[in-house]
């Protein structure tokens, strides 16, 4: 073989390899999170986790979260709205939350299920705060600690000047309660097992009765069931 | 006059019935969702390797027992406890073994968590 045909042969091989690689990479990006977004990264327990959808078009959800029927009560279909002032969100809004509020430390993604559920697998970036922390009086100490962690500040008795200003409507008291100042409080996204799960609605109701501003709380109703139905990445918590 | 006495009696009796009903609802809900979790497909759960002498095994078993107690009876404390570093967990457990009261242990867990 002369040098020229050898060069052609190598070039053809190179083109075939490049085309294969291109097709392969195109194939792996077929199932996007949403248009133009193949994946995103979140930090979970100190590790960076890539969130993407399962690319196998033949994949079918199996197991517990594929079931259509569970005893009701307690596993009843939940209303779309937990509280008129709390916004219910879907996956796209959750992706945006992960990439903005969560990444910048302005938000907390709350897995409101009891620890035994959480241990079975969770949405990356979530922290487990079981709903019982917000609903049971015996957990008042823990609840106060968590509220501080979420950025709420315990409030002193307002001074005369502050009281007068509030009464005259000259200061913003939207995020103030008798006990807490929620002005700097983080945005929360609360979720549980899915549309038939009452754990996150309970957590949200508990947070609201503790004074947490409803406009800083979001309800991801789809929960673990919808997350898995879309073939999105889940993680097994280490702690 | 007697009408008011009956009214007062009636009003004083209502909370006695109402409070346990609410508490029971919450307990029932918790026990039902806890039972349901067993139906979720088994996943690979981390199981700490237990090695060494029987003494250290007994120690670990006791520690597991303590954690189980926390999880079942003091949910909030359990969540905080699990977020503590290993060293702080052992400190709490040692206090428990020495007979420290549960309320004091729970406060200590919050303190360590907030540090």
Tab-separated table of C-alpha atoms in Angstrom:
chain	number	residue	atom	x	y	z
A	1	UNK	CA	0.000	0.000	0.000
A	2	UNK	CA	1.257	3.443	-0.927
A	3	UNK	CA	1.317	6.420	1.473
A	4	UNK	CA	-1.677	8.195	-0.163
A	5	UNK	CA	-4.310	5.445	0.208
A	6	UNK	CA	-3.056	4.915	3.794
A	7	UNK	CA	-3.757	8.569	4.555
A	8	UNK	CA	-7.242	8.277	2.987
A	9	UNK	CA	-7.932	5.166	5.015
A	10	UNK	CA	-6.898	6.926	8.237
A	11	UNK	CA	-9.053	9.937	7.383
A	12	UNK	CA	-12.098	7.728	6.704
A	13	UNK	CA	-11.525	5.926	10.000
A	14	UNK	CA	-11.280	9.249	11.803
A	15	UNK	CA	-14.532	10.490	10.253
A	16	UNK	CA	-16.346	7.265	11.184
A	17	UNK	CA	-15.060	7.479	14.776
A	18	UNK	CA	-16.028	11.143	15.076
A	19	UNK	CA	-19.494	10.466	13.655
A	20	UNK	CA	-19.978	7.560	16.089
A	21	UNK	CA	-18.945	9.732	19.007
A	22	UNK	CA	-21.248	12.535	17.866
A	23	UNK	CA	-24.194	10.158	17.477
A	24	UNK	CA	-23.467	8.576	20.849
A	25	UNK	CA	-23.335	11.921	22.604
A	26	UNK	CA	-26.505	13.024	20.826
A	27	UNK	CA	-28.200	9.823	21.934
A	28	UNK	CA	-27.239	10.376	25.586
A	29	UNK	CA	-28.783	13.825	25.460
A	30	UNK	CA	-32.122	12.733	23.997
A	31	UNK	CA	-34.092	12.895	27.230
A	32	UNK	CA	-33.516	16.347	28.630
A	33	UNK	CA	-34.588	17.873	31.928
A	34	UNK	CA	-36.288	20.506	29.801
A	35	UNK	CA	-35.609	22.085	26.425
A	36	UNK	CA	-31.926	22.976	26.231
A	37	UNK	CA	-31.074	21.560	29.656
A	38	UNK	CA	-29.608	18.035	29.712
A	39	UNK	CA	-28.604	17.979	33.397
A	40	UNK	CA	-27.738	20.043	36.444
A	41	UNK	CA	-25.558	19.596	39.502
A	42	UNK	CA	-26.455	19.898	43.182
A	43	UNK	CA	-24.429	19.393	46.307
A	44	UNK	CA	-25.660	16.527	48.444
A	45	UNK	CA	-23.886	15.689	51.721
A	46	UNK	CA	-20.773	17.397	50.417
A	47	UNK	CA	-20.758	15.593	47.057
A	48	UNK	CA	-21.653	17.038	43.688
A	49	UNK	CA	-24.517	15.024	42.179
A	50	UNK	CA	-25.507	15.190	38.531
A	51	UNK	CA	-29.264	15.274	38.112
A	52	UNK	CA	-30.493	13.931	34.799
A	53	UNK	CA	-33.192	11.691	33.408
A	54	UNK	CA	-32.809	8.006	32.595
A	55	UNK	CA	-31.949	7.852	28.894
A	56	UNK	CA	-33.301	4.369	28.186
A	57	UNK	CA	-36.542	4.888	26.207
A	58	UNK	CA	-37.701	1.417	27.254
A	59	UNK	CA	-37.407	2.146	30.965
A	60	UNK	CA	-40.539	1.620	33.036
A	61	UNK	CA	-41.035	2.517	36.663
A	62	UNK	CA	-41.441	-0.541	38.834
A	63	UNK	CA	-41.863	-1.218	42.524
A	64	UNK	CA	-43.568	0.757	45.249
A	65	UNK	CA	-43.824	4.090	43.454
A	66	UNK	CA	-45.398	2.471	40.389
A	67	UNK	CA	-48.417	1.354	42.421
A	68	UNK	CA	-51.708	3.078	41.730
A	69	UNK	CA	-53.525	2.070	44.885
A	70	UNK	CA	-52.834	2.474	48.554
A	71	UNK	CA	-55.220	2.465	51.481
A	72	UNK	CA	-56.974	5.807	51.937
A	73	UNK	CA	-56.845	7.002	54.644
A	74	UNK	CA	-54.031	7.569	55.346
A	75	UNK	CA	-52.612	7.567	51.798
A	76	UNK	CA	-55.200	9.862	50.249
A	77	UNK	CA	-54.808	12.103	47.197
A	78	UNK	CA	-53.826	15.530	48.458
A	79	UNK	CA	-55.305	18.809	47.248
A	80	UNK	CA	-53.112	20.799	44.895
A	81	UNK	CA	-53.004	23.629	47.445
A	82	UNK	CA	-51.901	23.221	51.059
A	83	UNK	CA	-52.514	26.856	51.941
A	84	UNK	CA	-53.718	29.674	49.679
A	85	UNK	CA	-50.479	31.589	50.303
A	86	UNK	CA	-48.149	28.627	49.644
A	87	UNK	CA	-47.284	28.052	45.992
A	88	UNK	CA	-47.329	24.514	44.641
A	89	UNK	CA	-44.526	23.847	42.179
A	90	UNK	CA	-43.541	21.227	39.620
A	91	UNK	CA	-40.231	19.796	38.473
A	92	UNK	CA	-39.092	22.743	36.318
A	93	UNK	CA	-39.537	25.191	39.180
A	94	UNK	CA	-37.695	22.752	41.414
A	95	UNK	CA	-34.776	22.609	38.941
A	96	UNK	CA	-34.618	26.418	38.951
A	97	UNK	CA	-34.737	26.427	42.749
A	98	UNK	CA	-31.850	23.931	42.870
A	99	UNK	CA	-29.742	26.007	40.512
A	100	UNK	CA	-30.422	29.320	42.217
A	101	UNK	CA	-31.690	29.456	45.806
A	102	UNK	CA	-30.178	26.153	46.860
A	103	UNK	CA	-26.798	26.768	45.251
A	104	UNK	CA	-26.555	30.253	46.708
A	105	UNK	CA	-27.583	29.157	50.204
A	106	UNK	CA	-30.824	31.136	50.100
A	107	UNK	CA	-33.045	28.070	50.142
A	108	UNK	CA	-33.511	24.669	51.769
A	109	UNK	CA	-34.926	21.596	50.054
A	110	UNK	CA	-36.807	19.684	52.726
A	111	UNK	CA	-37.538	15.977	52.643
A	112	UNK	CA	-40.377	16.067	55.196
A	113	UNK	CA	-40.697	12.289	55.500
A	114	UNK	CA	-39.840	10.285	58.578
A	115	UNK	CA	-36.206	9.058	58.645
A	116	UNK	CA	-37.085	5.478	57.680
A	117	UNK	CA	-38.531	6.761	54.366
A	118	UNK	CA	-35.630	9.122	53.804
A	119	UNK	CA	-33.138	6.287	54.219
A	120	UNK	CA	-34.724	4.420	51.282
A	121	UNK	CA	-33.646	7.156	48.898
A	122	UNK	CA	-34.116	10.870	48.432
A	123	UNK	CA	-33.971	13.743	45.943
A	124	UNK	CA	-30.393	15.064	45.714
A	125	UNK	CA	-29.845	18.279	47.634
A	126	UNK	CA	-32.543	17.476	50.188
A	127	UNK	CA	-32.152	17.604	53.935
A	128	UNK	CA	-34.349	15.428	56.123
A	129	UNK	CA	-36.566	17.409	58.488
A	130	UNK	CA	-39.427	15.022	59.326
A	131	UNK	CA	-42.849	16.663	59.543
A	132	UNK	CA	-43.135	15.640	63.201
A	133	UNK	CA	-40.531	18.291	64.041
A	134	UNK	CA	-43.042	20.936	63.042
A	135	UNK	CA	-46.239	19.352	64.298
A	136	UNK	CA	-45.530	17.876	67.711
A	137	UNK	CA	-45.282	20.129	70.749
A	138	UNK	CA	-42.729	17.829	72.353
A	139	UNK	CA	-40.318	18.847	69.584
A	140	UNK	CA	-40.617	22.588	70.310
A	141	UNK	CA	-36.921	22.825	71.229
A	142	UNK	CA	-35.807	21.228	67.978
A	143	UNK	CA	-38.296	23.301	66.004
A	144	UNK	CA	-36.863	26.542	67.405
A	145	UNK	CA	-33.336	25.395	66.556
A	146	UNK	CA	-34.409	24.587	63.005
A	147	UNK	CA	-36.123	27.947	62.561
A	148	UNK	CA	-32.851	29.620	63.565
A	149	UNK	CA	-31.070	27.407	61.067
A	150	UNK	CA	-33.496	28.558	58.368
A	151	UNK	CA	-32.482	32.147	59.090
A	152	UNK	CA	-35.229	33.221	61.502
A	153	UNK	CA	-34.031	35.454	64.340
A	154	UNK	CA	-35.518	35.292	67.827
A	155	UNK	CA	-37.184	38.602	68.602
A	156	UNK	CA	-36.704	40.791	71.614
A	157	UNK	CA	-39.641	42.722	73.000
A	158	UNK	CA	-40.008	45.692	70.640
A	159	UNK	CA	-38.945	49.039	72.076
A	160	UNK	CA	-41.268	52.005	72.280
A	161	UNK	CA	-39.940	53.552	69.074
A	162	UNK	CA	-40.259	50.300	67.105
A	163	UNK	CA	-43.759	49.710	68.486
A	164	UNK	CA	-44.855	53.229	67.552
A	165	UNK	CA	-43.393	52.889	64.065
A	166	UNK	CA	-45.198	49.604	63.583
A	167	UNK	CA	-48.476	51.026	64.792
A	168	UNK	CA	-48.122	53.953	62.425
A	169	UNK	CA	-47.331	51.546	59.605
A	170	UNK	CA	-43.874	53.051	59.104
A	171	UNK	CA	-41.949	49.795	59.458
A	172	UNK	CA	-42.385	46.552	57.557
A	173	UNK	CA	-43.831	43.984	59.922
A	174	UNK	CA	-44.770	41.484	57.243
A	175	UNK	CA	-42.188	38.984	58.420
A	176	UNK	CA	-42.416	39.655	62.143
A	177	UNK	CA	-44.204	37.575	64.752
A	178	UNK	CA	-44.159	38.003	68.526
A	179	UNK	CA	-41.266	35.550	68.787
A	180	UNK	CA	-39.479	35.635	65.436
A	181	UNK	CA	-38.148	37.905	62.752
A	182	UNK	CA	-38.422	36.019	59.451
A	183	UNK	CA	-37.094	38.842	57.266
A	184	UNK	CA	-33.894	36.940	56.469
A	185	UNK	CA	-35.522	33.501	56.525
A	186	UNK	CA	-34.679	31.169	53.654
A	187	UNK	CA	-37.002	29.957	50.933
A	188	UNK	CA	-38.186	26.417	51.595
A	189	UNK	CA	-39.304	23.737	49.168
A	190	UNK	CA	-41.063	20.959	51.038
A	191	UNK	CA	-41.826	17.548	49.582
A	192	UNK	CA	-42.618	13.941	50.547
A	193	UNK	CA	-43.686	10.750	48.748
A	194	UNK	CA	-45.982	12.304	46.161
A	195	UNK	CA	-49.543	13.378	45.498
A	196	UNK	CA	-50.933	10.824	47.973
A	197	UNK	CA	-48.588	11.737	50.797
A	198	UNK	CA	-49.674	13.853	53.728
A	199	UNK	CA	-46.288	14.307	55.370
A	200	UNK	CA	-45.183	17.490	53.596
A	201	UNK	CA	-48.611	19.173	53.850
A	202	UNK	CA	-48.410	18.529	57.594
A	203	UNK	CA	-44.900	19.994	57.752
A	204	UNK	CA	-46.067	23.089	55.845
A	205	UNK	CA	-49.038	23.568	58.164
A	206	UNK	CA	-46.690	23.208	61.160
A	207	UNK	CA	-44.265	25.762	59.717
A	208	UNK	CA	-47.069	28.232	59.082
A	209	UNK	CA	-48.430	27.845	62.596
A	210	UNK	CA	-44.902	28.474	63.904
A	211	UNK	CA	-45.107	31.787	62.035
A	212	UNK	CA	-42.969	30.945	58.987
A	213	UNK	CA	-44.054	33.253	56.144
A	214	UNK	CA	-46.204	31.298	53.715
A	215	UNK	CA	-44.769	33.195	50.739
A	216	UNK	CA	-41.354	31.732	51.555
A	217	UNK	CA	-42.663	28.156	51.430
A	218	UNK	CA	-43.167	26.095	48.283
A	219	UNK	CA	-44.855	22.712	48.018
A	220	UNK	CA	-43.441	20.175	45.548
A	221	UNK	CA	-46.514	17.957	45.425
A	222	UNK	CA	-45.069	15.515	42.888
A	223	UNK	CA	-42.578	14.307	45.487
A	224	UNK	CA	-40.652	11.077	45.222
A	225	UNK	CA	-43.281	9.404	43.048
A	226	UNK	CA	-43.246	11.972	40.224
A	227	UNK	CA	-39.482	12.458	40.562
A	228	UNK	CA	-38.992	8.758	39.904
A	229	UNK	CA	-41.656	8.629	37.218
A	230	UNK	CA	-39.593	11.134	35.210
A	231	UNK	CA	-36.552	8.915	35.733
A	232	UNK	CA	-34.682	11.587	37.656
A	233	UNK	CA	-31.573	10.877	39.721
A	234	UNK	CA	-32.085	9.792	43.332
A	235	UNK	CA	-29.528	9.180	46.063
A	236	UNK	CA	-29.264	6.940	49.096
A	237	UNK	CA	-28.362	9.159	52.052
A	238	UNK	CA	-25.159	8.293	53.845
A	239	UNK	CA	-26.126	9.774	57.204
B	1	UNK	CA	-78.053	29.488	87.679
B	2	UNK	CA	-78.103	25.711	87.296
B	3	UNK	CA	-78.102	26.252	83.541
B	4	UNK	CA	-74.687	27.959	83.822
B	5	UNK	CA	-73.283	25.194	86.017
B	6	UNK	CA	-74.151	22.644	83.351
B	7	UNK	CA	-72.661	24.869	80.687
B	8	UNK	CA	-69.420	25.222	82.671
B	9	UNK	CA	-69.296	21.486	83.294
B	10	UNK	CA	-69.881	20.821	79.609
B	11	UNK	CA	-67.147	23.240	78.522
B	12	UNK	CA	-64.643	21.831	81.021
B	13	UNK	CA	-65.256	18.277	79.796
B	14	UNK	CA	-64.772	19.037	76.060
B	15	UNK	CA	-60.963	19.477	76.156
B	16	UNK	CA	-60.573	16.231	78.075
B	17	UNK	CA	-62.096	14.398	75.125
B	18	UNK	CA	-60.754	16.525	72.326
B	19	UNK	CA	-57.018	16.515	73.134
B	20	UNK	CA	-56.438	12.729	73.207
B	21	UNK	CA	-58.379	12.354	69.947
B	22	UNK	CA	-56.009	14.734	68.119
B	23	UNK	CA	-52.948	13.042	69.622
B	24	UNK	CA	-54.270	9.599	68.695
B	25	UNK	CA	-54.820	10.720	65.071
B	26	UNK	CA	-51.210	11.794	64.794
B	27	UNK	CA	-49.953	8.589	66.397
B	28	UNK	CA	-52.130	6.442	64.125
B	29	UNK	CA	-50.901	8.301	61.060
B	30	UNK	CA	-47.298	7.866	62.126
B	31	UNK	CA	-47.665	4.148	62.799
B	32	UNK	CA	-49.425	3.594	59.451
B	33	UNK	CA	-46.793	5.397	57.389
B	34	UNK	CA	-44.048	3.638	59.330
B	35	UNK	CA	-45.616	0.262	58.531
B	36	UNK	CA	-45.901	1.254	54.854
B	37	UNK	CA	-42.192	1.976	54.494
B	38	UNK	CA	-41.436	-1.737	54.745
B	39	UNK	CA	-43.249	-2.215	51.430
B	40	UNK	CA	-40.806	0.032	49.600
B	41	UNK	CA	-38.366	-1.950	47.477
B	42	UNK	CA	-35.279	-2.857	49.361
B	43	UNK	CA	-32.328	-0.682	48.514
B	44	UNK	CA	-28.749	-1.139	49.477
B	45	UNK	CA	-28.644	0.245	52.941
B	46	UNK	CA	-25.398	0.959	54.675
B	47	UNK	CA	-24.735	-1.548	57.394
B	48	UNK	CA	-21.786	-0.796	59.600
B	49	UNK	CA	-19.352	-3.657	59.756
B	50	UNK	CA	-19.168	-5.007	63.229
B	51	UNK	CA	-15.890	-6.516	64.171
B	52	UNK	CA	-13.706	-6.935	67.214
B	53	UNK	CA	-14.383	-8.353	70.623
B	54	UNK	CA	-17.776	-9.251	72.014
B	55	UNK	CA	-17.493	-6.234	74.328
B	56	UNK	CA	-17.351	-3.823	71.424
B	57	UNK	CA	-20.198	-5.696	69.760
B	58	UNK	CA	-22.324	-5.320	72.872
B	59	UNK	CA	-21.403	-1.637	72.949
B	60	UNK	CA	-22.537	-1.201	69.345
B	61	UNK	CA	-25.726	-3.124	69.993
B	62	UNK	CA	-26.481	-0.909	72.979
B	63	UNK	CA	-25.774	2.159	70.906
B	64	UNK	CA	-28.124	0.857	68.222
B	65	UNK	CA	-30.735	0.261	70.913
B	66	UNK	CA	-30.318	3.824	72.156
B	67	UNK	CA	-30.701	5.155	68.611
B	68	UNK	CA	-33.801	3.027	68.096
B	69	UNK	CA	-35.281	4.441	71.288
B	70	UNK	CA	-34.567	7.964	70.101
B	71	UNK	CA	-36.061	7.294	66.689
B	72	UNK	CA	-39.230	5.764	68.063
B	73	UNK	CA	-39.909	8.090	70.972
B	74	UNK	CA	-38.023	11.307	70.344
B	75	UNK	CA	-38.151	11.820	66.629
B	76	UNK	CA	-36.836	15.368	66.646
B	77	UNK	CA	-33.888	14.511	68.853
B	78	UNK	CA	-33.101	11.523	66.663
B	79	UNK	CA	-32.920	13.655	63.524
B	80	UNK	CA	-30.558	16.088	65.225
B	81	UNK	CA	-28.508	13.272	66.784
B	82	UNK	CA	-27.939	11.643	63.387
B	83	UNK	CA	-26.611	14.922	62.018
B	84	UNK	CA	-23.972	15.152	64.769
B	85	UNK	CA	-20.388	14.080	64.149
B	86	UNK	CA	-19.471	10.601	65.397
B	87	UNK	CA	-17.617	12.013	68.394
B	88	UNK	CA	-20.605	14.006	69.641
B	89	UNK	CA	-22.890	11.001	69.107
B	90	UNK	CA	-20.622	8.882	71.300
B	91	UNK	CA	-20.577	11.603	73.950
B	92	UNK	CA	-24.387	11.640	74.048
B	93	UNK	CA	-24.541	7.862	74.141
B	94	UNK	CA	-22.024	7.711	77.002
B	95	UNK	CA	-24.134	10.199	78.952
B	96	UNK	CA	-27.127	7.967	78.324
B	97	UNK	CA	-25.243	4.919	79.626
B	98	UNK	CA	-24.346	6.829	82.756
B	99	UNK	CA	-28.025	7.360	83.462
B	100	UNK	CA	-28.411	10.963	82.316
B	101	UNK	CA	-32.067	12.004	82.107
B	102	UNK	CA	-33.639	11.991	78.676
B	103	UNK	CA	-34.666	15.660	78.849
B	104	UNK	CA	-31.050	16.652	79.598
B	105	UNK	CA	-29.801	14.445	76.768
B	106	UNK	CA	-32.247	16.013	74.344
B	107	UNK	CA	-31.098	19.499	75.304
B	108	UNK	CA	-27.493	18.460	74.894
B	109	UNK	CA	-28.229	17.104	71.426
B	110	UNK	CA	-29.681	20.493	70.426
B	111	UNK	CA	-26.658	22.308	71.937
B	112	UNK	CA	-24.174	20.133	70.058
B	113	UNK	CA	-26.167	20.499	66.865
B	114	UNK	CA	-26.168	24.293	67.105
B	115	UNK	CA	-22.400	24.501	67.803
